Structures are given as C-alpha cells and as structure tokens.
One Martini backbone bead per residue (centre of mass of N, CA, C, O) as a GRO file, in nm:
protein
  368
    1MET     BB    1   9.196  11.059  19.880
    2ARG     BB    2   9.301  10.876  19.658
    3ASP     BB    3   9.453  10.669  19.837
    4VAL     BB    4   9.197  10.583  20.046
    5LEU     BB    5   8.970  10.471  19.838
    6PRO     BB    6   8.995  10.177  19.849
    7VAL     BB    7   8.919  10.145  20.168
    8LEU     BB    8   8.641  10.286  20.114
    9GLY     BB    9   8.520  10.120  19.909
   10ARG     BB   10   8.508   9.848  20.074
   11TRP     BB   11   8.315   9.972  20.301
   12TYR     BB   12   8.096  10.033  20.133
   13ALA     BB   13   8.036   9.766  19.995
   14ALA     BB   14   7.967   9.632  20.297
   15GLY     BB   15   7.772   9.853  20.470
   16VAL     BB   16   7.968  10.076  20.617
   17PRO     BB   17   7.997  10.294  20.811
   18PHE     BB   18   8.154  10.604  20.813
   19GLY     BB   19   8.409  10.877  20.889
   20LEU     BB   20   8.458  11.172  20.684
   21ALA     BB   21   8.730  11.372  20.658
   22THR     BB   22   8.787  11.712  20.521
   23VAL     BB   23   8.964  11.937  20.346
   24VAL     BB   24   8.845  12.270  20.235
   25GLN     BB   25   9.021  12.470  20.424
   26VAL     BB   26   9.272  12.712  20.422
   27SER     BB   27   9.549  12.889  20.597
   28ARG     BB   28   9.837  12.962  20.579
   29SER     BB   29  10.065  12.702  20.699
   30ALA     BB   30   9.922  12.468  20.625
   31PRO     BB   31   9.979  12.093  20.590
   32ARG     BB   32   9.725  12.063  20.419
   33ASP     BB   33   9.532  12.034  20.132
   34PRO     BB   34   9.264  12.046  19.976
   35GLY     BB   35   9.122  11.704  20.015
   36ALA     BB   36   9.252  11.596  20.268
   37ALA     BB   37   9.181  11.273  20.418
   38MET     BB   38   9.019  11.123  20.682
   39ALA     BB   39   8.901  10.776  20.823
   40VAL     BB   40   8.648  10.598  20.996
   41GLY     BB   41   8.608  10.252  21.069
   42PRO     BB   42   8.585   9.946  21.180
   43ASP     BB   43   8.725   9.903  21.450
   44GLU     BB   44   8.870  10.195  21.456
   45GLU     BB   45   8.986  10.245  21.166
   46VAL     BB   46   9.260  10.419  21.013
   47VAL     BB   47   9.292  10.674  20.731
   48GLY     BB   48   9.486  10.898  20.689
   49SER     BB   49   9.493  11.261  20.672
   50VAL     BB   50   9.501  11.626  20.748
   51SER     BB   51   9.790  11.727  20.978
   52GLY     BB   52  10.032  11.523  21.063
   53GLY     BB   53   9.889  11.514  21.376
   54CYS     BB   54   9.765  11.772  21.522
   55VAL     BB   55   9.410  11.670  21.492
   56GLU     BB   56   9.345  11.350  21.489
   57GLY     BB   57   9.220  11.301  21.745
   58ALA     BB   58   8.960  11.518  21.735
   59VAL     BB   59   8.853  11.379  21.434
   60PHE     BB   60   8.812  11.085  21.557
   61GLU     BB   61   8.582  11.149  21.735
   62LEU     BB   62   8.392  11.292  21.492
   63ALA     BB   63   8.363  11.046  21.320
   64GLN     BB   64   8.244  10.867  21.506
   65GLU     BB   65   7.978  11.046  21.564
   66VAL     BB   66   7.862  11.042  21.272
   67ALA     BB   67   7.875  10.746  21.219
   68ALA     BB   68   7.633  10.700  21.435
   69GLY     BB   69   7.447  10.967  21.373
   70GLY     BB   70   7.534  11.226  21.303
   71GLU     BB   71   7.595  11.514  21.193
   72ALA     BB   72   7.733  11.733  21.008
   73ARG     BB   73   8.046  11.874  21.011
   74LEU     BB   74   8.210  12.193  21.117
   75GLU     BB   75   8.567  12.248  21.153
   76THR     BB   76   8.811  12.453  21.303
   77PHE     BB   77   9.151  12.481  21.304
   78GLY     BB   78   9.418  12.637  21.496
   79TYR     BB   79   9.631  12.777  21.676
   80SER     BB   80   9.823  12.638  21.973
   81ASP     BB   81  10.045  12.750  22.219
   82GLU     BB   82  10.023  12.735  22.555
   83ASP     BB   83   9.821  12.516  22.555
   84ALA     BB   84   9.870  12.191  22.579
   85PHE     BB   85   9.527  12.106  22.589
   86ALA     BB   86   9.506  12.206  22.308
   87VAL     BB   87   9.378  12.207  21.990
   88GLY     BB   88   9.623  12.208  21.723
   89LEU     BB   89   9.838  12.382  21.542
   90THR     BB   90  10.196  12.444  21.538
   91CYS     BB   91  10.214  12.603  21.226
   92GLY     BB   92  10.003  12.849  21.222
   93GLY     BB   93   9.757  12.755  21.081
   94GLU     BB   94   9.448  12.671  20.904
   95ILE     BB   95   9.152  12.443  20.916
   96THR     BB   96   8.899  12.317  20.748
   97LEU     BB   97   8.631  12.046  20.839
   98LEU     BB   98   8.445  11.810  20.681
   99VAL     BB   99   8.228  11.587  20.884
  100ARG     BB  100   8.101  11.278  20.748
  101ALA     BB  101   7.876  11.042  20.650
  102VAL     BB  102   7.895  10.689  20.477
  103THR     BB  103   7.624  10.619  20.288
  104ALA     BB  104   7.400  10.482  20.066
  105GLU     BB  105   7.194  10.683  20.141
  106ARG     BB  106   7.382  10.981  20.179
  107ASP     BB  107   7.595  10.841  19.908
  108PRO     BB  108   7.537  10.696  19.602
  109GLY     BB  109   7.841  10.768  19.469
  110PHE     BB  110   8.082  10.643  19.604
  111GLY     BB  111   8.142  10.381  19.454
  112ALA     BB  112   8.172  10.508  19.190
  113VAL     BB  113   8.399  10.692  19.244
  114ALA     BB  114   8.621  10.458  19.309
  115ASP     BB  115   8.601  10.331  19.050
  116SER     BB  116   8.668  10.578  18.859
  117VAL     BB  117   8.969  10.623  18.971
  118ALA     BB  118   9.069  10.324  18.918
  119ALA     BB  119   8.987  10.381  18.594
  120GLY     BB  120   9.056  10.693  18.509
  121GLU     BB  121   8.817  10.857  18.554
  122PRO     BB  122   8.641  11.151  18.568
  123VAL     BB  123   8.559  11.316  18.866
  124THR     BB  124   8.315  11.496  19.081
  125VAL     BB  125   8.271  11.591  19.423
  126ALA     BB  126   7.977  11.762  19.561
  127THR     BB  127   7.975  11.943  19.868
  128VAL     BB  128   7.764  12.074  20.154
  129THR     BB  129   7.923  12.303  20.415
  130ASP     BB  130   7.701  12.542  20.401
  131GLY     BB  131   7.384  12.651  20.466
  132PRO     BB  132   7.045  12.578  20.372
  133ALA     BB  133   7.174  12.342  20.276
  134PRO     BB  134   7.245  12.003  20.319
  135ARG     BB  135   7.493  11.875  20.508
  136GLY     BB  136   7.670  11.673  20.314
  137ALA     BB  137   7.560  11.686  20.063
  138ALA     BB  138   7.581  11.505  19.747
  139LEU     BB  139   7.737  11.533  19.424
  140THR     BB  140   7.810  11.337  19.114
  141VAL     BB  141   8.044  11.430  18.838
  142TRP     BB  142   8.046  11.379  18.525
  143PRO     BB  143   8.044  11.439  18.164
  144ASP     BB  144   7.777  11.255  18.111
  145ARG     BB  145   7.686  11.249  18.475
  146THR     BB  146   7.476  11.216  18.743
  147LEU     BB  147   7.482  11.183  19.111
  148GLY     BB  148   7.224  11.307  19.315
  149THR     BB  149   7.221  11.586  19.561
  150LEU     BB  150   7.163  11.916  19.723
  151GLY     BB  151   6.823  11.970  19.719
  152ALA     BB  152   6.836  12.139  19.446
  153SER     BB  153   6.818  12.189  19.122
  154GLY     BB  154   6.975  12.462  19.057
  155LEU     BB  155   7.206  12.388  19.203
  156ASP     BB  156   7.273  12.111  19.040
  157ALA     BB  157   7.333  12.272  18.764
  158ALA     BB  158   7.563  12.473  18.860
  159VAL     BB  159   7.745  12.257  18.973
  160THR     BB  160   7.769  12.094  18.722
  161ALA     BB  161   7.901  12.313  18.524
  162ASP     BB  162   8.156  12.365  18.713
  163ALA     BB  163   8.267  12.083  18.731
  164ARG     BB  164   8.335  12.027  18.416
  165GLY     BB  165   8.511  12.305  18.377
  166GLU     BB  166   8.724  12.150  18.625
  167LEU     BB  167   8.813  11.872  18.542
  168ALA     BB  168   9.028  11.860  18.365
  169LEU     BB  169   9.214  12.028  18.595
  170GLY     BB  170   9.153  11.880  18.894
  171ALA     BB  171   8.985  12.114  19.071
  172THR     BB  172   8.999  12.223  19.407
  173GLY     BB  173   8.717  12.368  19.610
  174LEU     BB  174   8.512  12.680  19.687
  175ARG     BB  175   8.177  12.729  19.620
  176HIS     BB  176   7.932  12.992  19.547
  177TYR     BB  177   7.577  13.038  19.624
  178GLY     BB  178   7.257  13.010  19.576
  179PRO     BB  179   7.006  12.815  19.657
  180GLU     BB  180   6.956  12.759  19.318
  181GLY     BB  181   7.256  12.872  19.208
  182GLN     BB  182   7.321  13.171  19.220
  183ARG     BB  183   7.588  13.350  19.136
  184ARG     BB  184   7.519  13.634  19.321
  185GLU     BB  185   7.563  13.419  19.595
  186ASP     BB  186   7.682  13.287  19.917
  187SER     BB  187   7.493  13.086  20.105
  188VAL     BB  188   7.646  12.851  19.953
  189SER     BB  189   7.880  12.587  20.039
  190VAL     BB  190   8.078  12.419  19.790
  191PHE     BB  191   8.264  12.137  19.757
  192LEU     BB  192   8.518  12.072  19.484
  193GLN     BB  193   8.612  11.742  19.400
  194SER     BB  194   8.864  11.628  19.175
  195PHE     BB  195   8.935  11.361  18.952
  196ALA     BB  196   9.162  11.308  18.766
  197PRO     BB  197   9.405  11.170  18.578
  198PRO     BB  198   9.673  11.071  18.592
  199PRO     BB  199   9.971  11.188  18.504
  200ARG     BB  200  10.205  11.211  18.285
  201MET     BB  201  10.501  11.004  18.204
  202LEU     BB  202  10.799  11.062  18.010
  203VAL     BB  203  11.071  10.827  17.929
  204PHE     BB  204  11.389  10.870  17.746
  205GLY     BB  205  11.556  10.621  17.782
  206ALA     BB  206  11.686  10.296  17.855
  207ILE     BB  207  11.835  10.310  18.143
  208ASP     BB  208  11.905  10.362  18.463
  209TYR     BB  209  11.801  10.613  18.506
  210ALA     BB  210  11.523  10.527  18.414
  211ALA     BB  211  11.449  10.356  18.618
  212ALA     BB  212  11.452  10.570  18.871
  213VAL     BB  213  11.257  10.782  18.765
  214ALA     BB  214  11.020  10.586  18.726
  215ARG     BB  215  10.994  10.500  19.026
  216ILE     BB  216  10.935  10.830  19.141
  217GLY     BB  217  10.703  10.855  18.921
  218ASP     BB  218  10.515  10.648  19.063
  219PHE     BB  219  10.540  10.774  19.368
  220LEU     BB  220  10.407  11.048  19.246
  221GLY     BB  221  10.161  10.952  19.060
  222TYR     BB  222  10.221  10.871  18.792
  223ARG     BB  223  10.179  10.771  18.444
  224VAL     BB  224  10.429  10.568  18.304
  225THR     BB  225  10.657  10.582  18.027
  226VAL     BB  226  10.916  10.391  17.837
  227CYS     BB  227  11.125  10.476  17.574
  228ASP     BB  228  11.290  10.295  17.315
  229ALA     BB  229  11.462  10.182  17.002
  230ARG     BB  230  11.565   9.977  17.188
  231PRO     BB  231  11.493   9.654  17.263
  232VAL     BB  232  11.721   9.555  17.446
  233PHE     BB  233  11.621   9.765  17.654
  234ALA     BB  234  11.299   9.757  17.589
  235THR     BB  235  11.244   9.600  17.888
  236PRO     BB  236  11.014   9.532  18.164
  237ARG     BB  237  11.237   9.396  18.382
  238ARG     BB  238  11.409   9.688  18.378
  239PHE     BB  239  11.112   9.786  18.535
  240PRO     BB  240  10.877   9.859  18.716
  241GLU     BB  241  10.610   9.785  18.798
  242GLY     BB  242  10.357   9.926  18.589
  243VAL     BB  243  10.565  10.019  18.372
  244GLU     BB  244  10.565  10.143  18.060
  245VAL     BB  245  10.704   9.954  17.771
  246VAL     BB  246  10.864  10.091  17.475
  247ALA     BB  247  10.939  10.015  17.115
  248GLU     BB  248  11.038  10.332  16.983
  249TRP     BB  249  11.076  10.602  16.831
  250PRO     BB  250  11.044  10.854  16.990
  251HIS     BB  251  10.928  11.095  16.830
  252ARG     BB  252  10.700  10.923  16.754
  253TYR     BB  253  10.553  10.840  16.981
  254LEU     BB  254  10.497  11.129  17.072
  255ARG     BB  255  10.327  11.205  16.780
  256ASP     BB  256  10.105  10.997  16.914
  257THR     BB  257  10.075  11.147  17.193
  258THR     BB  258   9.912  11.270  17.451
  259THR     BB  259   9.931  11.614  17.589
  260ASP     BB  260   9.959  11.811  17.890
  261GLU     BB  261   9.982  12.060  18.140
  262ARG     BB  262  10.104  11.789  18.330
  263THR     BB  263  10.312  11.675  18.163
  264VAL     BB  264  10.627  11.466  18.198
  265ILE     BB  265  10.947  11.511  18.026
  266CYS     BB  266  11.213  11.288  17.990
  267VAL     BB  267  11.557  11.318  17.833
  268LEU     BB  268  11.832  11.053  17.850
  269THR     BB  269  11.961  10.981  17.562
  270HIS     BB  270  12.213  11.185  17.477
  271ASP     BB  271  12.138  11.168  17.149
  272PRO     BB  272  12.103  11.360  16.847
  273LYS     BB  273  11.924  11.153  16.700
  274PHE     BB  274  11.678  11.162  16.932
  275ASP     BB  275  11.675  11.450  17.051
  276VAL     BB  276  11.586  11.644  16.840
  277PRO     BB  277  11.333  11.536  16.716
  278LEU     BB  278  11.198  11.517  16.992
  279LEU     BB  279  11.240  11.808  17.118
  280THR     BB  280  11.065  11.941  16.882
  281GLU     BB  281  10.799  11.791  16.961
  282ALA     BB  282  10.806  11.872  17.281
  283LEU     BB  283  10.825  12.218  17.251
  284ARG     BB  284  10.549  12.186  17.060
  285ARG     BB  285  10.379  12.096  17.350
  286PRO     BB  286  10.200  12.028  17.594
  287ALA     BB  287  10.417  12.076  17.923
  288ALA     BB  288  10.512  12.109  18.229
  289TYR     BB  289  10.810  11.922  18.158
  290ILE     BB  290  11.121  11.967  17.997
  291GLY     BB  291  11.386  11.747  18.017
  292ALA     BB  292  11.783  11.717  17.974
  293MET     BB  293  12.044  11.502  17.958
  294GLY     BB  294  12.357  11.649  18.061
  295SER     BB  295  12.603  11.832  17.995
  296ARG     BB  296  12.682  12.158  17.885
  297ARG     BB  297  12.803  12.090  17.632
  298THR     BB  298  12.544  11.896  17.544
  299HIS     BB  299  12.353  12.145  17.559
  300ALA     BB  300  12.496  12.341  17.351
  301ASP     BB  301  12.433  12.163  17.140
  302ARG     BB  302  12.143  12.098  17.150
  303ALA     BB  303  12.055  12.394  17.111
  304GLU     BB  304  12.192  12.445  16.823
  305ARG     BB  305  12.030  12.204  16.666
  306LEU     BB  306  11.728  12.320  16.738
  307ALA     BB  307  11.803  12.608  16.605
  308GLU     BB  308  11.812  12.480  16.340
  309ALA     BB  309  11.545  12.333  16.330
  310GLY     BB  310  11.356  12.598  16.432
  311LEU     BB  311  11.372  12.700  16.728
  312THR     BB  312  11.280  12.919  16.921
  313GLU     BB  313  11.345  13.073  17.231
  314ARG     BB  314  11.051  13.001  17.355
  315GLU     BB  315  11.094  12.693  17.321
  316LEU     BB  316  11.393  12.686  17.467
  317SER     BB  317  11.314  12.765  17.757
  318ARG     BB  318  11.160  12.521  17.855
  319LEU     BB  319  11.408  12.376  17.873
  320ARG     BB  320  11.553  12.155  18.139
  321SER     BB  321  11.900  12.213  18.094
  322PRO     BB  322  12.035  12.035  18.303
  323VAL     BB  323  11.876  11.830  18.474
  324GLY     BB  324  11.775  11.932  18.765
  325LEU     BB  325  11.905  11.964  19.081
  326ASP     BB  326  12.149  12.091  19.291
  327LEU     BB  327  12.279  11.770  19.487
  328GLY     BB  328  12.531  11.619  19.386
  329ALA     BB  329  12.437  11.389  19.208
  330ARG     BB  330  12.525  11.042  19.105
  331THR     BB  331  12.327  10.819  19.129
  332PRO     BB  332  12.037  10.739  18.985
  333GLU     BB  333  11.872  10.794  19.245
  334GLU     BB  334  11.977  11.104  19.285
  335VAL     BB  335  11.893  11.184  19.029
  336ALA     BB  336  11.584  11.129  19.076
  337VAL     BB  337  11.557  11.343  19.307
  338SER     BB  338  11.641  11.591  19.133
  339VAL     BB  339  11.422  11.573  18.934
  340ALA     BB  340  11.176  11.569  19.114
  341ALA     BB  341  11.248  11.849  19.252
  342GLU     BB  342  11.199  12.010  19.003
  343ILE     BB  343  10.944  11.958  18.969
  344VAL     BB  344  10.790  12.036  19.231
  345ALA     BB  345  10.902  12.334  19.195
  346LEU     BB  346  10.756  12.391  18.943
  347GLN     BB  347  10.439  12.317  19.056
  348TRP     BB  348  10.479  12.535  19.322
  349GLY     BB  349  10.710  12.753  19.314
  350GLY     BB  350  10.987  12.652  19.399
  351THR     BB  351  11.319  12.740  19.461
  352GLY     BB  352  11.537  12.503  19.625
  353ALA     BB  353  11.612  12.618  19.891
  354PRO     BB  354  11.681  12.611  20.172
  355LEU     BB  355  11.464  12.665  20.463
  356THR     BB  356  11.702  12.819  20.629
  357ALA     BB  357  11.721  13.050  20.373
  358THR     BB  358  11.411  13.088  20.440
  359GLU     BB  359  11.104  13.281  20.475
  360GLY     BB  360  10.833  13.215  20.599
  361ALA     BB  361  10.633  13.010  20.501
  362VAL     BB  362  10.623  12.662  20.405
  363HIS     BB  363  10.305  12.654  20.336
  364PRO     BB  364  10.166  12.838  20.133
  365TYR     BB  365   9.923  12.952  20.003
  366ARG     BB  366   9.714  12.779  19.753
  367SER     BB  367   9.539  12.828  19.504
  368SER     BB  368   9.282  12.665  19.297
   0.00000   0.00000   0.00000
C-alpha cells in the first residue's frame, strides 16, 4: 500500500472514485502479506498487486464494480487445481480481500493518510471488514487525532486505543470487537493497517561498498544515512540521490542518533579506531541488525578489543560478522546483495538456504 499511495493520493485529490482491494487475511503459502493492495482508477488504470498475478483479473472486475457504486465486498481466493478456468492461487495458499470504493464522502481521511505517509508521520487506517458495522467504513488514527468513524462511538474508542498501541511498531492485521467495541466479543472484524515511518539504515564508512549497500538499502525502503569521519570521502556526490551523508566520527554520530528495533547498522570501516568505539555504542542500543565487514582475522581481533572494552558475551552475540551471507560475493554490488539477504533473512526468520534444499511452504504464514 505504501508503494501505491502516491498515485492513489492524486486520484483522491482529483475527486475521482477508485476501487481499492486490500489483503486483510492470509493462510498457508499466500504470495502477499496483509496490507498488500491493488487499485483500479480512471481509464481502467491499475496500480499494485494482491497475489503476484494469480487473481488480479477477478479483482480488477470487483474493483470496477465497487468504484461504480457497488457495496464493499469481502472475497476469499484459495487454491484452484484441476479447473483451468477457475480463479485461484496456484501456490496453494488463501487470501481474503476487502474491496471497497474510495471517495471523499466514504473515506474523508484518505488524502490525509497519503500526506502523512509521504511526510513520515505515523498513521493507522482502521477499516470494517465484517459484522454488523458498515463494511468498508474507515477510521484514520494518528497519535494525536482521528478522522472518520466506524459507525459507533464505542467501537471508535476501542479501535483508536488499539491502533495507537500498535502504531509504533507499524503492526497490521485483523482485530475483533463487539458492536460497541466490547473486548470479549468478536462480531465485528476491523483491519488495522499501520504506516510507521521508514526504518533507518546507518552505514558507517564511506567506501565503494557503502555506496552499494546504501543503494540496496534505499531500494528496500530504508531511510539511509552514510557516515564517515573523513570529509574527503563523506561527500553526497559519491552516493545515490536521497541518501543522507554525514561527516562525523561514527561513534559520536550514533551516540546522538535515535535507533529502534527496526534500525539496521552496517559497519564497513574495518579500522579499530573507528570500529571499537562505534560498535561499543551500537551493541548497547536497540537495533534489528548490526553487521561489521572484515575478514575472520579482523573479526577475531575486533571481538577481542570489544571484550577488553567491557562488552559482555550477550552483547557481542548480537554482532553479525563477517557481514552478509555466504554467496561467494566479490564486487561491492554483490557484497551489498549478500548483506541485504542476511538482513531480510534475519527479519523474517529465513535460513538463507536454497529453496530447493528446503521443504514446506515457500511463504510460511507470519503472524502480525
């Protein structure tokens, strides 16, 4: 949804109704996670995807129907095997979609959502998917305000509280309530889709490898900063557009920078005078991934120096070094792919093994 919001925001601002299909629930080996979206706008223009191509034709027709004034629909697509004309998922999974029309009258907060996501402001959209409440009704929740209604004040209050509790993590998924927001009932299903600001990627060491890592970090949706103590190397022209470049001692910059459980830290300096104070700071603060470049000999020397600096075994165990997965990478671009692969595997619990050597679902169900 984040990827298609700029286009949807333009349609919305122009006052053109469009049909929006959102994945609200998945099971087994579903190809897309909850929150994936596809929209059909003016002149039958399509943006986004909900299944990677399996059911998009059927969803296109549903989106056109609701955009023309039809009621919001909740549709489930599962596996279709022997019937060549059936619409279904070839992967064997199952997805449930909410297909609704988006207009200023039906969803007064949609334009503000697009603006907030573009500005990096956290926001959650709560949409009724099933139950006695109006299907497709939307409530937009920010940390300090709300816009819209789900049809009942009690339901609005309960959903607002839950949305703000989940907002910091960017959590997305279904929640269940009673008609007035009762916690122990499940007659009303509400899909909460949170848009937290993009996670940070902090790259230390303005070398050729850093440019490649910064480029792939930007591609993966991180807000990337490259930091190096040497101004001659820390120059914006050496890095992709949109990447922040800072000339500062790495440990000082990190000390004054906020990190959280989504932050990625890549240390590419492999110089003790930079690495030791930087990693001492990094390994004692929140981060999803902390990786350091260097040979095994460099890693052993670095670990010894960090232990002498007072880091515990538990703190040292957080360090991914040598950085990246074993792909046989040589060039800066190949090394960047190796680093990105390790970050993705750590985020989603992947093994890094070839899929031909594994069994079970390719896309196992991941709870929100």
